Short mmCIF file of C-alpha atoms in Angstrom, two decimals:
data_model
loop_
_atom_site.label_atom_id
_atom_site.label_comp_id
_atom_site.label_asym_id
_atom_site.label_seq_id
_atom_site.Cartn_x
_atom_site.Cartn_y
_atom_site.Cartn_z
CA UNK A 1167 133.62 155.30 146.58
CA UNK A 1168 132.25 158.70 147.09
CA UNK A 1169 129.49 159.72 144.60
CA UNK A 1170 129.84 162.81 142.24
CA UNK A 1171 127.87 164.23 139.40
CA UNK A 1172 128.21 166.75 137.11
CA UNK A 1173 125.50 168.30 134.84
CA UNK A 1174 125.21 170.44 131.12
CA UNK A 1175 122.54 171.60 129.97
CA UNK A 1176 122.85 172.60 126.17
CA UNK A 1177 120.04 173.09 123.59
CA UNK A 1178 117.24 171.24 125.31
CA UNK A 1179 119.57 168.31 126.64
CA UNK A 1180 120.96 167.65 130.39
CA UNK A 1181 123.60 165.40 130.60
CA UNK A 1182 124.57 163.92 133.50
CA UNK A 1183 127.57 162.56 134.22
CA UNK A 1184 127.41 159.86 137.65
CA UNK A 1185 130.88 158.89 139.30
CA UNK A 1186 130.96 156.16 142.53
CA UNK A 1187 128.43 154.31 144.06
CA UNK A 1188 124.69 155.55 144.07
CA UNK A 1189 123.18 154.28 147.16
CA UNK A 1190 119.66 156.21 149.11
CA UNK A 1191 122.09 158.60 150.18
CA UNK A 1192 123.60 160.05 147.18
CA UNK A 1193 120.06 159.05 145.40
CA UNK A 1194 119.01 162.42 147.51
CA UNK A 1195 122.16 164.69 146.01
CA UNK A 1196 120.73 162.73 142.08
CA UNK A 1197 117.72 163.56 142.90
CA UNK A 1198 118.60 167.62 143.72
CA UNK A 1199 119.90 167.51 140.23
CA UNK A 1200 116.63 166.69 138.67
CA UNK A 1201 114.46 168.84 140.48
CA UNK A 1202 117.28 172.04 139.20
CA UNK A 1203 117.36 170.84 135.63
CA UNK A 1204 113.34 169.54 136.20
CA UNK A 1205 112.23 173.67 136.29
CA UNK A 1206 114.45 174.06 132.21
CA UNK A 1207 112.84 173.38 128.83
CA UNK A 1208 114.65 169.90 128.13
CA UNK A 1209 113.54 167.23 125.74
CA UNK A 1210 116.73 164.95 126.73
CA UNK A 1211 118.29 163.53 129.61
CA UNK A 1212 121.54 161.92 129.25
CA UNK A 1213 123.04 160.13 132.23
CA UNK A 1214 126.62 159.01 131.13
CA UNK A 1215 127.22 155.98 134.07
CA UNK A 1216 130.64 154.64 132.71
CA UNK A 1217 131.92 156.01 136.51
CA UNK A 1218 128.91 154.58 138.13
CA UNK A 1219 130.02 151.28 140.56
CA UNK A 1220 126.76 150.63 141.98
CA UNK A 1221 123.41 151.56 141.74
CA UNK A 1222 120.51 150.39 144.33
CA UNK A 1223 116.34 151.21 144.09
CA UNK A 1224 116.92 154.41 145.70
CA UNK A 1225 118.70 154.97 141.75
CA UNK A 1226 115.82 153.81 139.87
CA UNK A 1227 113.32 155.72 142.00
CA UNK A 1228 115.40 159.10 140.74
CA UNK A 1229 114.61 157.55 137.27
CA UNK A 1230 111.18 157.10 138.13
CA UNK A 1231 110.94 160.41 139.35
CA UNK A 1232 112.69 161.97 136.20
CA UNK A 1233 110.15 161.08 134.01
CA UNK A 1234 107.64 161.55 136.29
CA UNK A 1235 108.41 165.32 137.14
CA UNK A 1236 110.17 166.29 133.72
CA UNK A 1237 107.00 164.72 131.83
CA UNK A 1238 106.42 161.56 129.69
CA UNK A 1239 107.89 162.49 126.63
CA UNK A 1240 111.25 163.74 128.17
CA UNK A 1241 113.71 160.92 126.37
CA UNK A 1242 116.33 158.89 129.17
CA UNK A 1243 119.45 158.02 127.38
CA UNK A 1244 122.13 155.99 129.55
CA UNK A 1245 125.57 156.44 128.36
CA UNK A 1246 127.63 153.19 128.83
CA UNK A 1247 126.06 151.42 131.65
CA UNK A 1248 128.45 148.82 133.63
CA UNK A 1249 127.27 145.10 132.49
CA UNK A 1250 125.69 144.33 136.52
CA UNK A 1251 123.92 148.30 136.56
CA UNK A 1252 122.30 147.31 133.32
CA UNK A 1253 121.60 143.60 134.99
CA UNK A 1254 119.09 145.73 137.28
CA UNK A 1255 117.51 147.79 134.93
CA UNK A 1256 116.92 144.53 133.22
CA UNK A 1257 115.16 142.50 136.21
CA UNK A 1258 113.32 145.60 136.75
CA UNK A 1259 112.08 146.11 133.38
CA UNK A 1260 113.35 149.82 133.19
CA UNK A 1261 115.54 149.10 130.36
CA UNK A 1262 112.20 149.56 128.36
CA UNK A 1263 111.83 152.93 129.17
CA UNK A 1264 115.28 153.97 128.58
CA UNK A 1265 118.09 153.27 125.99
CA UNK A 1266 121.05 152.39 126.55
CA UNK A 1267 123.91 153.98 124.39
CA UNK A 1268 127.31 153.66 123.84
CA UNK A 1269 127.52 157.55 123.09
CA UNK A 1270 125.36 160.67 122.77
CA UNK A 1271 124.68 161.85 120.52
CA UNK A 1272 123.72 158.57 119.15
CA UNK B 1036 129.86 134.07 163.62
CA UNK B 1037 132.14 137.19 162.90
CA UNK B 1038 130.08 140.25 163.90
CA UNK B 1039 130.51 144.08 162.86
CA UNK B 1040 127.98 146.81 163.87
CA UNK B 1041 127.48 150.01 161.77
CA UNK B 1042 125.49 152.67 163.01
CA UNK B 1043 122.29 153.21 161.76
CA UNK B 1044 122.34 156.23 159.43
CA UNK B 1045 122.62 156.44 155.35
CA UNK B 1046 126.33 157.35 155.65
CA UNK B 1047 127.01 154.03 156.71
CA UNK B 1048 125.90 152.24 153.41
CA UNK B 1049 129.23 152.89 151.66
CA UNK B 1050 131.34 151.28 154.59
CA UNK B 1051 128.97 148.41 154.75
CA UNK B 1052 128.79 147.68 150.92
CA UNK B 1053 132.91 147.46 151.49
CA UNK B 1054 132.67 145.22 154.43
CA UNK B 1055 130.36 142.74 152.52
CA UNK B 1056 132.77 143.14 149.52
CA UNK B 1057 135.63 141.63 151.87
CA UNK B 1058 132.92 138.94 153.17
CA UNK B 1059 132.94 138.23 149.46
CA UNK B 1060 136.48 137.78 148.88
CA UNK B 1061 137.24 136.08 151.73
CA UNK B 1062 133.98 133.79 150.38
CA UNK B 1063 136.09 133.77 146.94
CA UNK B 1064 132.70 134.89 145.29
CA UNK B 1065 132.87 136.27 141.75
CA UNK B 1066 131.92 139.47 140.62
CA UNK B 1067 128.63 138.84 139.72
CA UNK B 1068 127.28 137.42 143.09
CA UNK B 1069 129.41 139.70 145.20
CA UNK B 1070 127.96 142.87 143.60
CA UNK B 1071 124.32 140.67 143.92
CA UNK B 1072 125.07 140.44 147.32
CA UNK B 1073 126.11 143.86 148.09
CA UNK B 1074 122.69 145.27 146.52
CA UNK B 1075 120.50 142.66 148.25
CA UNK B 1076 122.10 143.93 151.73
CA UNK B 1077 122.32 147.46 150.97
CA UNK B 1078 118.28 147.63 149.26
CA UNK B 1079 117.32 146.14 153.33
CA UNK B 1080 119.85 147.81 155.23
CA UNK B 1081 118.35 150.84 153.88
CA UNK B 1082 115.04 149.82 154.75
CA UNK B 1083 115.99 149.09 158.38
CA UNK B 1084 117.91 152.18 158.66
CA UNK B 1085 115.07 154.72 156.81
CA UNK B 1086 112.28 153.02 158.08
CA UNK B 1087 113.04 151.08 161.31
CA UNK B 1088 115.61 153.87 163.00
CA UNK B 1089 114.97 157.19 161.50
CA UNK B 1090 111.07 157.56 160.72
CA UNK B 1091 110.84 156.25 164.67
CA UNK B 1092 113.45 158.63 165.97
CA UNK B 1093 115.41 155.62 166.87
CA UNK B 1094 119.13 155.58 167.35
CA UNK B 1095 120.65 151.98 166.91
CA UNK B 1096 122.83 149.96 165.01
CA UNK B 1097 123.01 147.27 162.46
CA UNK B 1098 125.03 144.48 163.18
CA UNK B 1099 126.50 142.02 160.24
CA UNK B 1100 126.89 138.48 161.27
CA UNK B 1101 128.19 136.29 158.96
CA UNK B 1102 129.82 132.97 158.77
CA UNK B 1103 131.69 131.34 155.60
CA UNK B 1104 131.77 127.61 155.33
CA UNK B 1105 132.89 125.49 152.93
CA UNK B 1106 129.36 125.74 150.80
CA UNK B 1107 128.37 129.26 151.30
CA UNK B 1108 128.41 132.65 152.80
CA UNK B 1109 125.79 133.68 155.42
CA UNK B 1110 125.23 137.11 156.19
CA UNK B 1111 122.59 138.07 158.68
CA UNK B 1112 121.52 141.57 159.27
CA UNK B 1113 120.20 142.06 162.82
CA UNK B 1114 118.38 145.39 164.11
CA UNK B 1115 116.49 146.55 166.67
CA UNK B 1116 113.94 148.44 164.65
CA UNK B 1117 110.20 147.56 165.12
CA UNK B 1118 109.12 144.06 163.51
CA UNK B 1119 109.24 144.01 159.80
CA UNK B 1120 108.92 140.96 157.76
CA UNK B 1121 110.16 142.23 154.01
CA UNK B 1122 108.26 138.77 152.81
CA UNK B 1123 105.09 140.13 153.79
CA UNK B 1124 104.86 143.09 151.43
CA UNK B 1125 103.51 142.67 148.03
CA UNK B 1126 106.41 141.94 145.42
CA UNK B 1127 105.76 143.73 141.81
CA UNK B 1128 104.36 141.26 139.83
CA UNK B 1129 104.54 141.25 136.05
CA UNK B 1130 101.63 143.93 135.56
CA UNK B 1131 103.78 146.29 137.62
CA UNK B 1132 106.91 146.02 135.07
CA UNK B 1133 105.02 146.15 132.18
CA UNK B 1134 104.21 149.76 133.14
CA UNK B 1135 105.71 152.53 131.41
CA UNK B 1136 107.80 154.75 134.47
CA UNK B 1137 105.33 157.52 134.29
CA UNK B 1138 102.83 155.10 135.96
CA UNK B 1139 104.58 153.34 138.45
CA UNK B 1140 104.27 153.61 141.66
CA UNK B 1141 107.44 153.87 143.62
CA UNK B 1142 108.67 151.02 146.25
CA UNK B 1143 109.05 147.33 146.61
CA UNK B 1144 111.66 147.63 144.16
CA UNK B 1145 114.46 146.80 146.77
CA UNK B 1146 113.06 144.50 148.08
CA UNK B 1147 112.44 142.65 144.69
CA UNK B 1148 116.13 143.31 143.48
CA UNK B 1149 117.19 141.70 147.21
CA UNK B 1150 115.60 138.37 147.00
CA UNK B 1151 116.32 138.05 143.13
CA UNK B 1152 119.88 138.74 143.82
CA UNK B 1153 120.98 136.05 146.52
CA UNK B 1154 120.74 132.20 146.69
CA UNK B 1155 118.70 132.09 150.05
CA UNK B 1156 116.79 135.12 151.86
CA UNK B 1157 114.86 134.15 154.88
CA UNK B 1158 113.76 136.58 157.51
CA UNK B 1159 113.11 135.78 161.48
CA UNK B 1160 112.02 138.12 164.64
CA UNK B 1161 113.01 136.55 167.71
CA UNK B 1162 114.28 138.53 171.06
CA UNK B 1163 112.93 142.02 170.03
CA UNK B 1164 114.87 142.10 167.09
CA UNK B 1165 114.91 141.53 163.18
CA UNK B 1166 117.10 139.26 161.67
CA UNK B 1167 117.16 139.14 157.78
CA UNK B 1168 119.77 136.57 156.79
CA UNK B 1169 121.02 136.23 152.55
CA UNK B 1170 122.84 132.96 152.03
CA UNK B 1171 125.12 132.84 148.63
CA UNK B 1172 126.10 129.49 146.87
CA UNK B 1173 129.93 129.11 146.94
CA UNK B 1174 130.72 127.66 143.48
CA UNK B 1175 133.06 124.41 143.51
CA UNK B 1176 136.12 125.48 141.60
#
C-alpha cells in the first residue's frame, strides 16, 4: 500500500500522521519530514501509526535520526502502534526511548 | 522451485512484500510469521538492492525462489551483486540496545530484525551470485 504522511505542527508539537507500508523508500519521503519540522522549536513529536502496515529498519533509522537531529530531550510519542510494528520496536529495544500511547495528548 | 524476478530498485519493495504475502498464504502461515517473513526479506532485499546494485552502478534483478512443502516455506533471494555474507557483520549485541537513540549508531538493525524474524536463515555464494535463503516452520493444524 502506498505510503502517506501528513504533519501539524501546533505549540511546540509535530504530529505525524503515517498511512501504508514504510519500507527504505518511503523511509526517505519520513525522513524529508523530519529534516522540515527538524529546523522549528518543537519539544514533541507525535507519530500517530494506527495507518501504518509495515515498518522495516529503514523506519527506525528515521527514529534514530529524529532524536538525533531534533536533540535528546525532544519527547517521541507513538500513537496506536499495530501489535507486530510494536513487536519490532520491542526486539530492538526502541520501545525504551519512546512511548507508546493510545492518544495524544495523553 | 517457483521463481519471480523484480528489478533491482527501492520501488520494487512494495510488489515484493505482496508477492511473499501470497507465498504466505499459499504456505497457510499466520499473521505473525507472514509479516516476520515479509520484514526479514524486505530488511536484505534492501541491502542487495542499496548496496549490491545501486552504490556499484549495477543494474540487475532479484529473483525469489521459493518452494512450499508440506513442513515449510523456503524462500531464497538470489542476486548478482558482489559477495556479501549478512552473517559476517557484527550483530548488535545487548550493549548496543541498551543505548539511549541519541547514541546509537545506525545499521545492522535489518539484519538483526531478519534473522530474529524467520525459522532458518542461511546464506551461500556459489556461481557469481548471492543466495540468502529464510525457511519458515509450517505449523501442524
Amino acid at each position: 500500500m502506498a505510503f502517506q504522511i501528513e504533519s501539524v505542527v501546533e505549540d511546540k508539537v509535530a504530529k505525524l500522521t503515517l498511512h501504508g507500508e514504510l519500507d527504505s523508500l518511503s523511509a526517505r519521503v519520513f525522513q524529508t519530514e523530519i529534516e522540515k519540522i527538524a529546523g522549528k522549536e518543537i519539544d514533541s513529536l507525535v507519530l500517530d501509526m494506527e495507518e501504518l502496515n509495515f515498518m522495516s529498519s529503514a523506519g527506525l533509522r528515521v527514529l534514530i535520526y529524529s532524536k538525533q537531529k531534533i536533540g535528546p530531550k525532544l519527547s517521541i510519542y507513538i500513537v496506536k502502534p499495530q501489535e507486530l510494528i510494536v513487536d519490532t520496536l520491542e526486539k530492538t529495544g526502541l520501545q525504551h526511548s519512546v512511548t507508546i500511547v493510545d492518544q495524544f495528548p495523553v | 522451485m517457483e521463481s519471480k524476478s523484480f528489478p533491482g530498485i527501492v520501488d520494487s519493495l512494495d510488489s515484493l512484500r505482496e508477492y511473499i504475502g501470497e507465498l504466505a498464504q499459499q504456505a497457510g502461515l499466520a499473521k505473525k510469521p507472514t509479516y516476520n517473513l515479509k520484514l526479514a526479506i524486505d530488511e536484505i532485499a534492501t541491502n542487495i538492492i542499496l548496496y549490491g546494485y545501486q552504490a556499484a552502478g549495477m543494474e540487475a534483478e532479484v529473483v525469489v525462489l521459493s518452494e512450499i512443502t508440506g513442513q515449510e516455506l523456503v524462500v531464497i533471494l538470489v542476486d548478482e551483486g558482489a559477495k556479501f555474507d549478512p552473517l559476517g557483520k557484527e550483530l548488535p549485541d545487548s550493549d548496543y540496545f541498551s543505548k539511549s537513540l541519541e547514541d546509537r549508531e545506525i545499521g545492522g538493525l535489518g539484519i538483526f530484525l531478519t534473522i530474529n524474524g524467520v525459522d532458518e536463515f542461511s546464506y551461500q555464494y556459489s556461481e557469481g551470485k548471492n543466495r540468502n535463503k529464510f525457511v519458515m516452520k509450517i505449523a501442524a493444524t
